[in-house]
PDB file of C-alpha atoms in Angstrom:
ATOM      1  CA  MET S   1      -0.396  -0.053  -0.332  1.00 36.00           C
ATOM      2  CA  HIS S   2       2.888   2.198   1.270  1.00 35.00           C
ATOM      3  CA  SER S   3       4.872   1.762  -2.429  1.00 34.00           C
ATOM      4  CA  LEU S   4       1.807   2.275  -4.133  1.00 32.00           C
ATOM      5  CA  SER S   5       0.289   4.877  -2.524  1.00 35.00           C
ATOM      6  CA  LYS S   6       4.432   6.727  -2.802  1.00 36.00           C
ATOM      7  CA  ILE S   7       4.138   6.261  -6.524  1.00 31.00           C
ATOM      8  CA  ALA S   8       0.760   7.452  -6.827  1.00 36.00           C
ATOM      9  CA  SER S   9       1.296  11.034  -5.454  1.00 38.00           C
ATOM     10  CA  ALA S  10       5.675  11.368  -7.373  1.00 37.00           C
ATOM     11  CA  LEU S  11       2.661  10.679 -10.992  1.00 33.00           C
ATOM     12  CA  ILE S  12       0.283  13.329  -9.876  1.00 37.00           C
ATOM     13  CA  SER S  13       3.249  16.317  -8.070  1.00 39.00           C
ATOM     14  CA  CYS S  14       5.727  16.006 -10.128  1.00 39.00           C
ATOM     15  CA  LEU S  15       3.196  16.722 -13.282  1.00 35.00           C
ATOM     16  CA  ILE S  16       1.066  19.436 -11.585  1.00 35.00           C
ATOM     17  CA  LEU S  17       2.717  22.518 -11.871  1.00 33.00           C
ATOM     18  CA  SER S  18       2.721  26.362 -11.047  1.00 36.00           C
ATOM     19  CA  MET S  19       3.683  29.739  -9.132  1.00 32.00           C
ATOM     20  CA  ALA S  20       3.397  27.320  -5.271  1.00 34.00           C
ATOM     21  CA  HIS S  21       6.634  26.951  -5.815  1.00 37.00           C
ATOM     22  CA  ALA S  22       7.031  30.423  -4.054  1.00 35.00           C
ATOM     23  CA  GLN S  23       5.300  28.934  -0.998  1.00 35.00           C
ATOM     24  CA  SER S  24       8.433  26.154  -0.555  1.00 35.00           C
ATOM     25  CA  ALA S  25      11.001  26.291   1.871  1.00 35.00           C
ATOM     26  CA  ASP S  26      14.016  28.000   0.852  1.00 39.00           C
ATOM     27  CA  SER S  27      16.515  28.642   3.881  1.00 36.00           C
ATOM     28  CA  ASN S  28      19.262  26.692   1.751  1.00 41.00           C
ATOM     29  CA  ARG S  29      18.523  29.049  -1.198  1.00 40.00           C
ATOM     30  CA  PRO S  30      20.633  31.682  -2.132  1.00 43.00           C
ATOM     31  CA  GLU S  31      20.692  34.753  -1.060  1.00 47.00           C
ATOM     32  CA  SER S  32      19.443  36.125  -4.959  1.00 46.00           C
ATOM     33  CA  PRO S  33      21.940  38.980  -6.185  1.00 50.00           C
ATOM     34  CA  GLN S  34      21.449  42.425  -4.835  1.00 59.00           C
ATOM     35  CA  ARG S  35      19.712  45.385  -6.505  1.00 60.00           C
ATOM     36  CA  PRO S  36      21.941  48.112  -7.950  1.00 63.00           C
ATOM     37  CA  LYS S  37      21.183  51.579  -6.714  1.00 69.00           C
ATOM     38  CA  LEU S  38      17.513  53.033  -8.908  1.00 66.00           C
ATOM     39  CA  PRO S  39      17.622  56.232 -11.201  1.00 66.00           C
ATOM     40  CA  LYS S  40      16.860  59.589  -9.290  1.00 68.00           C
ATOM     41  CA  GLY S  41      12.353  59.608  -8.898  1.00 65.00           C
ATOM     42  CA  MET S  42      11.618  55.839  -9.385  1.00 64.00           C
ATOM     43  CA  VAL S  43      11.294  53.635  -6.597  1.00 74.00           C
ATOM     44  CA  ALA S  44      11.124  49.171  -5.827  1.00 85.00           C
ATOM     45  CA  ILE S  45       7.224  49.771  -5.312  1.00 92.00           C
ATOM     46  CA  GLU S  46       5.302  51.530  -7.393  1.00 94.00           C
ATOM     47  CA  PRO S  47       2.078  52.289  -5.830  1.00 94.00           C
ATOM     48  CA  ALA S  48       0.645  52.017  -8.273  1.00 96.00           C
ATOM     49  CA  ALA S  49       1.719  48.363  -9.587  1.00 96.00           C
ATOM     50  CA  LEU S  50      -0.061  47.350  -6.265  1.00 96.00           C
ATOM     51  CA  ASP S  51      -3.127  49.342  -6.729  1.00 97.00           C
ATOM     52  CA  LEU S  52      -3.265  47.509 -10.106  1.00 97.00           C
ATOM     53  CA  LEU S  53      -2.726  43.646  -8.304  1.00 96.00           C
ATOM     54  CA  LYS S  54      -5.562  44.968  -5.522  1.00 96.00           C
ATOM     55  CA  LEU S  55      -7.934  45.310  -8.340  1.00 97.00           C
ATOM     56  CA  MET S  56      -7.724  41.609  -9.614  1.00 97.00           C
ATOM     57  CA  THR S  57      -6.815  39.551  -5.766  1.00 96.00           C
ATOM     58  CA  ASP S  58     -10.013  42.221  -4.529  1.00 96.00           C
ATOM     59  CA  LYS S  59     -12.372  40.724  -7.919  1.00 97.00           C
ATOM     60  CA  LEU S  60     -10.971  37.127  -7.468  1.00 95.00           C
ATOM     61  CA  ALA S  61     -12.000  36.763  -3.128  1.00 95.00           C
ATOM     62  CA  ALA S  62     -15.143  38.010  -3.716  1.00 96.00           C
ATOM     63  CA  ALA S  63     -15.790  35.819  -6.677  1.00 96.00           C
ATOM     64  CA  LYS S  64     -18.886  32.960  -5.177  1.00 96.00           C
ATOM     65  CA  SER S  65     -17.817  30.598  -8.149  1.00 96.00           C
ATOM     66  CA  MET S  66     -14.548  31.079 -10.167  1.00 96.00           C
ATOM     67  CA  GLN S  67     -13.802  29.157 -13.603  1.00 97.00           C
ATOM     68  CA  PHE S  68     -11.767  29.190 -15.588  1.00 96.00           C
ATOM     69  CA  ASP S  69      -8.699  26.930 -18.312  1.00 96.00           C
ATOM     70  CA  ALA S  70      -4.942  27.800 -17.554  1.00 95.00           C
ATOM     71  CA  LEU S  71      -1.483  27.059 -19.921  1.00 95.00           C
ATOM     72  CA  VAL S  72       1.458  26.152 -18.370  1.00 93.00           C
ATOM     73  CA  LEU S  73       4.440  27.114 -20.272  1.00 94.00           C
ATOM     74  CA  SER S  74       7.659  25.466 -17.376  1.00 91.00           C
ATOM     75  CA  GLU S  75      10.947  25.187 -19.278  1.00 91.00           C
ATOM     76  CA  TYR S  76      13.459  23.069 -17.179  1.00 85.00           C
ATOM     77  CA  PRO S  77      17.293  22.747 -18.909  1.00 86.00           C
ATOM     78  CA  SER S  78      17.546  18.771 -20.436  1.00 86.00           C
ATOM     79  CA  ILE S  79      19.927  16.070 -18.956  1.00 86.00           C
ATOM     80  CA  ASP S  80      22.416  18.123 -21.723  1.00 87.00           C
ATOM     81  CA  GLY S  81      21.307  21.543 -20.501  1.00 85.00           C
ATOM     82  CA  ILE S  82      19.316  22.829 -23.767  1.00 89.00           C
ATOM     83  CA  PRO S  83      16.416  23.917 -21.932  1.00 88.00           C
ATOM     84  CA  VAL S  84      12.897  22.152 -22.519  1.00 91.00           C
ATOM     85  CA  ILE S  85       9.296  22.518 -22.290  1.00 93.00           C
ATOM     86  CA  TYR S  86       6.672  21.093 -21.417  1.00 91.00           C
ATOM     87  CA  SER S  87       3.096  21.750 -21.548  1.00 93.00           C
ATOM     88  CA  THR S  88       0.281  21.471 -19.207  1.00 91.00           C
ATOM     89  CA  ALA S  89      -3.614  22.475 -18.911  1.00 93.00           C
ATOM     90  CA  ALA S  90      -5.728  22.748 -16.165  1.00 93.00           C
ATOM     91  CA  LYS S  91      -9.415  23.414 -16.457  1.00 95.00           C
ATOM     92  CA  VAL S  92     -10.052  25.052 -12.569  1.00 95.00           C
ATOM     93  CA  ALA S  93     -13.410  24.987 -10.598  1.00 96.00           C
ATOM     94  CA  LEU S  94     -13.951  26.545  -7.843  1.00 95.00           C
ATOM     95  CA  ASP S  95     -16.973  27.040  -5.529  1.00 95.00           C
ATOM     96  CA  ARG S  96     -16.365  29.457  -2.189  1.00 93.00           C
ATOM     97  CA  PRO S  97     -16.395  28.351   0.121  1.00 90.00           C
ATOM     98  CA  ASN S  98     -15.425  24.637   0.317  1.00 91.00           C
ATOM     99  CA  ARG S  99     -15.370  22.998  -2.583  1.00 93.00           C
ATOM    100  CA  PHE S 100     -12.861  23.437  -6.136  1.00 93.00           C
ATOM    101  CA  ASP S 101     -12.267  20.540  -8.783  1.00 94.00           C
ATOM    102  CA  VAL S 102      -9.476  21.246 -11.107  1.00 92.00           C
ATOM    103  CA  VAL S 103      -8.426  18.615 -13.686  1.00 93.00           C
ATOM    104  CA  VAL S 104      -5.013  18.057 -15.653  1.00 91.00           C
ATOM    105  CA  SER S 105      -3.570  17.359 -18.862  1.00 91.00           C
ATOM    106  CA  GLY S 106      -0.632  17.374 -21.062  1.00 86.00           C
ATOM    107  CA  ASP S 107       2.741  16.750 -21.304  1.00 81.00           C
ATOM    108  CA  GLY S 108       2.637  12.967 -18.505  1.00 78.00           C
ATOM    109  CA  PRO S 109      -0.236  11.283 -16.857  1.00 82.00           C
ATOM    110  CA  SER S 110      -3.831  13.410 -16.240  1.00 88.00           C
ATOM    111  CA  SER S 111      -4.587  13.838 -13.430  1.00 89.00           C
ATOM    112  CA  GLU S 112      -7.647  15.710 -11.140  1.00 92.00           C
ATOM    113  CA  VAL S 113      -7.552  17.508  -8.481  1.00 91.00           C
ATOM    114  CA  LEU S 114     -11.162  17.275  -6.204  1.00 93.00           C
ATOM    115  CA  PHE S 115     -12.580  18.839  -2.537  1.00 92.00           C
ATOM    116  CA  ASN S 116     -15.865  18.252  -2.068  1.00 93.00           C
ATOM    117  CA  GLY S 117     -16.077  20.175   1.307  1.00 90.00           C
ATOM    118  CA  LYS S 118     -14.800  16.953   3.053  1.00 89.00           C
ATOM    119  CA  GLN S 119     -12.020  15.062   2.194  1.00 91.00           C
ATOM    120  CA  LEU S 120      -9.703  15.566  -0.285  1.00 91.00           C
ATOM    121  CA  PHE S 121      -9.525  13.342  -3.604  1.00 93.00           C
ATOM    122  CA  ALA S 122      -5.509  13.796  -6.152  1.00 90.00           C
ATOM    123  CA  TYR S 123      -6.993  11.058  -9.109  1.00 93.00           C
ATOM    124  CA  SER S 124      -4.589   9.059 -11.154  1.00 91.00           C
ATOM    125  CA  PRO S 125      -6.559   8.252 -14.538  1.00 92.00           C
ATOM    126  CA  GLU S 126      -4.784   5.872 -16.914  1.00 91.00           C
ATOM    127  CA  LYS S 127      -3.175   4.132 -13.177  1.00 92.00           C
ATOM    128  CA  ASN S 128      -7.310   4.722 -11.690  1.00 94.00           C
ATOM    129  CA  LEU S 129      -5.678   5.653  -8.569  1.00 93.00           C
ATOM    130  CA  VAL S 130      -7.157   8.479  -5.840  1.00 94.00           C
ATOM    131  CA  ALA S 131      -5.823   8.922  -2.557  1.00 92.00           C
ATOM    132  CA  VAL S 132      -7.750   9.883  -0.300  1.00 91.00           C
ATOM    133  CA  SER S 133      -8.043  11.687   3.092  1.00 88.00           C
ATOM    134  CA  ASN S 134      -9.862  14.075   4.868  1.00 87.00           C
ATOM    135  CA  ALA S 135      -8.892  17.567   4.877  1.00 76.00           C
ATOM    136  CA  PRO S 136      -9.419  21.122   6.389  1.00 78.00           C
ATOM    137  CA  ARG S 137     -12.911  22.034   5.848  1.00 79.00           C
ATOM    138  CA  ASN S 138     -12.011  25.479   3.459  1.00 86.00           C
ATOM    139  CA  ILE S 139     -10.249  26.585   0.402  1.00 88.00           C
ATOM    140  CA  ASP S 140      -7.111  27.596   2.027  1.00 86.00           C
ATOM    141  CA  GLU S 141      -6.895  24.594   4.325  1.00 86.00           C
ATOM    142  CA  ALA S 142      -7.165  22.123   2.298  1.00 84.00           C
ATOM    143  CA  ALA S 143      -4.225  23.415   0.113  1.00 82.00           C
ATOM    144  CA  LYS S 144      -1.835  23.667   2.367  1.00 82.00           C
ATOM    145  CA  PHE S 145      -2.573  20.215   3.124  1.00 81.00           C
ATOM    146  CA  ALA S 146      -2.513  19.184   0.047  1.00 79.00           C
ATOM    147  CA  TYR S 147       1.203  21.096  -0.148  1.00 78.00           C
ATOM    148  CA  ASP S 148       2.355  19.877   3.252  1.00 79.00           C
ATOM    149  CA  LYS S 149       0.563  16.226   3.038  1.00 75.00           C
ATOM    150  CA  ALA S 150       1.769  15.118  -0.667  1.00 70.00           C
ATOM    151  CA  GLY S 151       3.689  18.407  -1.946  1.00 71.00           C
ATOM    152  CA  LEU S 152       1.396  18.415  -4.366  1.00 71.00           C
ATOM    153  CA  PHE S 153      -0.113  21.749  -6.317  1.00 69.00           C
ATOM    154  CA  PHE S 154      -1.687  22.857  -9.074  1.00 72.00           C
ATOM    155  CA  PRO S 155      -2.070  25.493 -12.180  1.00 73.00           C
ATOM    156  CA  GLY S 156      -3.794  28.584 -10.448  1.00 77.00           C
ATOM    157  CA  ASP S 157      -3.739  27.597  -6.795  1.00 79.00           C
ATOM    158  CA  ASP S 158      -2.706  30.959  -6.113  1.00 83.00           C
ATOM    159  CA  LEU S 159      -5.629  32.479  -7.146  1.00 88.00           C
ATOM    160  CA  ILE S 160      -8.141  30.958  -5.344  1.00 87.00           C
ATOM    161  CA  LEU S 161      -7.351  32.181  -2.379  1.00 87.00           C
ATOM    162  CA  SER S 162      -9.466  33.811  -0.105  1.00 89.00           C
ATOM    163  CA  ASN S 163      -6.771  36.721  -0.052  1.00 91.00           C
ATOM    164  CA  PRO S 164      -5.013  35.979  -2.849  1.00 91.00           C
ATOM    165  CA  TYR S 165      -2.997  39.494  -2.735  1.00 93.00           C
ATOM    166  CA  ALA S 166      -1.406  38.529   0.357  1.00 91.00           C
ATOM    167  CA  HIS S 167      -0.152  35.440  -0.690  1.00 87.00           C
ATOM    168  CA  LEU S 168       1.050  37.046  -4.380  1.00 90.00           C
ATOM    169  CA  THR S 169       2.646  40.331  -2.168  1.00 91.00           C
ATOM    170  CA  GLN S 170       4.999  38.000  -0.074  1.00 89.00           C
ATOM    171  CA  GLY S 171       8.297  38.674  -0.179  1.00 89.00           C
ATOM    172  CA  LEU S 172       7.661  41.214  -2.927  1.00 92.00           C
ATOM    173  CA  THR S 173      11.112  43.804  -3.265  1.00 93.00           C
ATOM    174  CA  ASP S 174      10.194  45.357  -7.189  1.00 93.00           C
ATOM    175  CA  ALA S 175       6.890  45.584  -8.637  1.00 95.00           C
ATOM    176  CA  PHE S 176       6.544  48.893 -11.205  1.00 95.00           C
ATOM    177  CA  ILE S 177       4.078  48.500 -14.668  1.00 95.00           C
ATOM    178  CA  VAL S 178       5.171  48.336 -17.654  1.00 94.00           C
ATOM    179  CA  GLY S 179       2.750  49.571 -19.300  1.00 96.00           C
ATOM    180  CA  LYS S 180      -0.046  48.729 -21.863  1.00 97.00           C
ATOM    181  CA  THR S 181      -0.980  45.647 -24.527  1.00 97.00           C
ATOM    182  CA  LYS S 182      -3.940  44.194 -26.399  1.00 97.00           C
ATOM    183  CA  LEU S 183      -1.521  41.748 -27.406  1.00 96.00           C
ATOM    184  CA  VAL S 184      -1.884  39.049 -24.502  1.00 96.00           C
ATOM    185  CA  GLY S 185      -5.220  37.465 -23.407  1.00 94.00           C
ATOM    186  CA  GLY S 186      -7.200  39.468 -26.484  1.00 94.00           C
ATOM    187  CA  VAL S 187      -7.742  42.426 -24.470  1.00 96.00           C
ATOM    188  CA  GLU S 188      -6.351  44.838 -23.303  1.00 98.00           C
ATOM    189  CA  THR S 189      -3.700  44.320 -20.165  1.00 98.00           C
ATOM    190  CA  ASN S 190      -1.374  46.264 -17.434  1.00 98.00           C
ATOM    191  CA  VAL S 191       1.968  44.959 -18.114  1.00 97.00           C
ATOM    192  CA  ILE S 192       2.910  44.325 -13.749  1.00 97.00           C
ATOM    193  CA  VAL S 193       6.503  43.419 -13.161  1.00 96.00           C
ATOM    194  CA  MET S 194       7.260  41.496 -10.276  1.00 95.00           C
ATOM    195  CA  ALA S 195      10.520  39.934  -8.049  1.00 93.00           C
ATOM    196  CA  GLY S 196      11.306  39.105  -4.449  1.00 90.00           C
ATOM    197  CA  ARG S 197      13.852  37.051  -3.079  1.00 84.00           C
ATOM    198  CA  GLN S 198      12.510  33.264  -5.082  1.00 86.00           C
ATOM    199  CA  LEU S 199      10.925  34.498  -8.145  1.00 86.00           C
ATOM    200  CA  GLN S 200      10.727  37.642 -10.627  1.00 93.00           C
ATOM    201  CA  GLY S 201       8.375  37.771 -13.516  1.00 94.00           C
ATOM    202  CA  GLN S 202       5.618  39.736 -15.149  1.00 96.00           C
ATOM    203  CA  ILE S 203       1.549  39.463 -15.007  1.00 96.00           C
ATOM    204  CA  TRP S 204      -1.086  40.452 -17.251  1.00 98.00           C
ATOM    205  CA  ILE S 205      -3.932  42.162 -15.843  1.00 98.00           C
ATOM    206  CA  GLY S 206      -6.920  42.966 -17.932  1.00 98.00           C
ATOM    207  CA  ALA S 207      -7.357  47.090 -18.264  1.00 97.00           C
ATOM    208  CA  LYS S 208     -11.442  46.434 -17.789  1.00 97.00           C
ATOM    209  CA  ASP S 209     -11.978  43.251 -17.033  1.00 97.00           C
ATOM    210  CA  ASN S 210      -9.095  43.242 -13.530  1.00 97.00           C
ATOM    211  CA  LEU S 211      -8.870  39.929 -14.226  1.00 97.00           C
ATOM    212  CA  PRO S 212      -5.280  38.052 -15.076  1.00 97.00           C
ATOM    213  CA  TYR S 213      -4.477  36.890 -18.489  1.00 97.00           C
ATOM    214  CA  MET S 214      -1.158  35.336 -18.640  1.00 97.00           C
ATOM    215  CA  ALA S 215       1.724  35.502 -16.093  1.00 96.00           C
ATOM    216  CA  SER S 216       5.752  34.852 -16.576  1.00 95.00           C
ATOM    217  CA  TRP S 217       8.764  34.062 -13.495  1.00 93.00           C
ATOM    218  CA  ILE S 218      11.801  32.937 -13.269  1.00 92.00           C
ATOM    219  CA  TYR S 219      12.567  30.896  -9.870  1.00 89.00           C
ATOM    220  CA  LEU S 220      15.973  33.082  -8.250  1.00 89.00           C
ATOM    221  CA  GLY S 221      16.429  29.911  -5.912  1.00 84.00           C
ATOM    222  CA  ASP S 222      17.289  26.969  -8.625  1.00 84.00           C
ATOM    223  CA  LYS S 223      20.903  27.433 -10.693  1.00 83.00           C
ATOM    224  CA  SER S 224      18.623  26.797 -13.187  1.00 83.00           C
ATOM    225  CA  LEU S 225      16.268  29.981 -13.262  1.00 87.00           C
ATOM    226  CA  PRO S 226      13.840  27.995 -14.722  1.00 87.00           C
ATOM    227  CA  ARG S 227      10.978  30.079 -16.381  1.00 91.00           C
ATOM    228  CA  THR S 228       7.158  29.315 -16.189  1.00 92.00           C
ATOM    229  CA  THR S 229       3.628  30.950 -17.891  1.00 95.00           C
ATOM    230  CA  LEU S 230       0.713  30.465 -17.205  1.00 95.00           C
ATOM    231  CA  GLN S 231      -2.162  31.594 -19.440  1.00 96.00           C
ATOM    232  CA  TYR S 232      -5.602  32.214 -18.370  1.00 96.00           C
ATOM    233  CA  LYS S 233      -8.107  32.229 -20.145  1.00 96.00           C
ATOM    234  CA  ASN S 234     -12.256  31.542 -20.123  1.00 96.00           C
ATOM    235  CA  TRP S 235     -12.965  32.615 -17.316  1.00 97.00           C
ATOM    236  CA  LYS S 236     -16.428  32.797 -15.540  1.00 97.00           C
ATOM    237  CA  LEU S 237     -16.902  34.133 -11.906  1.00 97.00           C
ATOM    238  CA  ASN S 238     -20.095  33.661 -10.344  1.00 97.00           C
ATOM    239  CA  THR S 239     -21.674  30.852 -12.403  1.00 97.00           C
ATOM    240  CA  SER S 240     -23.804  28.511 -11.287  1.00 96.00           C
ATOM    241  CA  ILE S 241     -21.561  25.525 -11.337  1.00 96.00           C
ATOM    242  CA  PRO S 242     -23.300  21.769 -11.763  1.00 96.00           C
ATOM    243  CA  SER S 243     -23.069  19.443  -8.160  1.00 94.00           C
ATOM    244  CA  THR S 244     -21.528  16.792 -10.859  1.00 96.00           C
ATOM    245  CA  ARG S 245     -18.811  18.606 -10.888  1.00 96.00           C
ATOM    246  CA  PHE S 246     -17.544  17.999  -7.108  1.00 96.00           C
ATOM    247  CA  ASP S 247     -19.044  14.906  -7.274  1.00 96.00           C
ATOM    248  CA  ALA S 248     -16.560  12.435  -5.984  1.00 95.00           C
ATOM    249  CA  SER S 249     -18.774   8.788  -6.844  1.00 95.00           C
ATOM    250  CA  ARG S 250     -16.630   9.252 -10.171  1.00 95.00           C
ATOM    251  CA  PHE S 251     -13.483   7.469  -8.510  1.00 95.00           C
ATOM    252  CA  SER S 252     -16.152   4.915  -6.909  1.00 94.00           C
ATOM    253  CA  LYS S 253     -13.500   2.463  -8.747  1.00 94.00           C
ATOM    254  CA  ALA S 254     -10.640   3.673  -8.497  1.00 95.00           C
ATOM    255  CA  LEU S 255      -7.900   1.478  -5.951  1.00 95.00           C
ATOM    256  CA  THR S 256      -7.980   3.884  -3.311  1.00 93.00           C
ATOM    257  CA  ILE S 257      -4.594   5.005  -1.354  1.00 88.00           C
ATOM    258  CA  GLU S 258      -3.117   7.145   1.299  1.00 82.00           C
ATOM    259  CA  PHE S 259      -1.434  11.143   0.574  1.00 78.00           C
ATOM    260  CA  ALA S 260       2.788  11.163   1.228  1.00 69.00           C
ATOM    261  CA  GLN S 261       5.544  12.834   0.320  1.00 57.00           C
ATOM    262  CA  PRO S 262       6.865  11.715  -3.481  1.00 52.00           C
ATOM    263  CA  ASP S 263      10.189  11.938  -0.950  1.00 48.00           C
ATOM    264  CA  ALA S 264       8.990   9.667   1.632  1.00 44.00           C
ATOM    265  CA  PRO S 265      10.515   6.429   2.760  1.00 44.00           C
ATOM    266  CA  LEU S 266       8.773   2.585   1.554  1.00 40.00           C
ATOM    267  CA  ASN S 267       8.110   0.438   4.115  1.00 43.00           C
TER     268      ASN S 267
END
């Protein structure tokens, strides 16, 4: 049972990528290079950039329900050191205060993460395995539980939290507005650069609807400086979601295993 648990957890957690890398412990990570002195009249953090970020996160936090699609392009070096891009697609549905479902497909096995308010499920359709555990009864605690218990995270998990602003600005050292573009997401977006000790990158936020359409981040704690780019589309806020989306009975014929860290020792 423990062997199956480890294998399934590794399959699921290694293939689900998102900005949650920033939540990892950083005690052994190198300090980021010291920022050069800013030109006169410039500030490290522009209040206007934070204002736009706050508008976006407030809108997401206020939504009673949320649906969106995410395309994740994750760049990592191959064994030859040549960067290779792996793609992952996710369909996310959230119903506050205590339900979410994420269906992931792409390069590698598909997977699904479901929290129905009482239990957390991580399903591997190719193996017909489902990891099941009781979990805290709200979305924030369930997401933390999944990460702490099995190293499990998924595209867009930072956007479904009750306070995404606090999460995105934690450890922030730089933030400024680059300008606007109409080339991302099919709408006009404000482009914001953000940086901290662990990551740096940009986020594209709709100028009219205040929704995120793309984010691209470089992880400074990894010597290879991997980049992950997330593209968001098909936003639906405060719309009805069929109850079947959160019905765990579809996993009833799968082999049930326990949640575990992918690097946990086998017994």
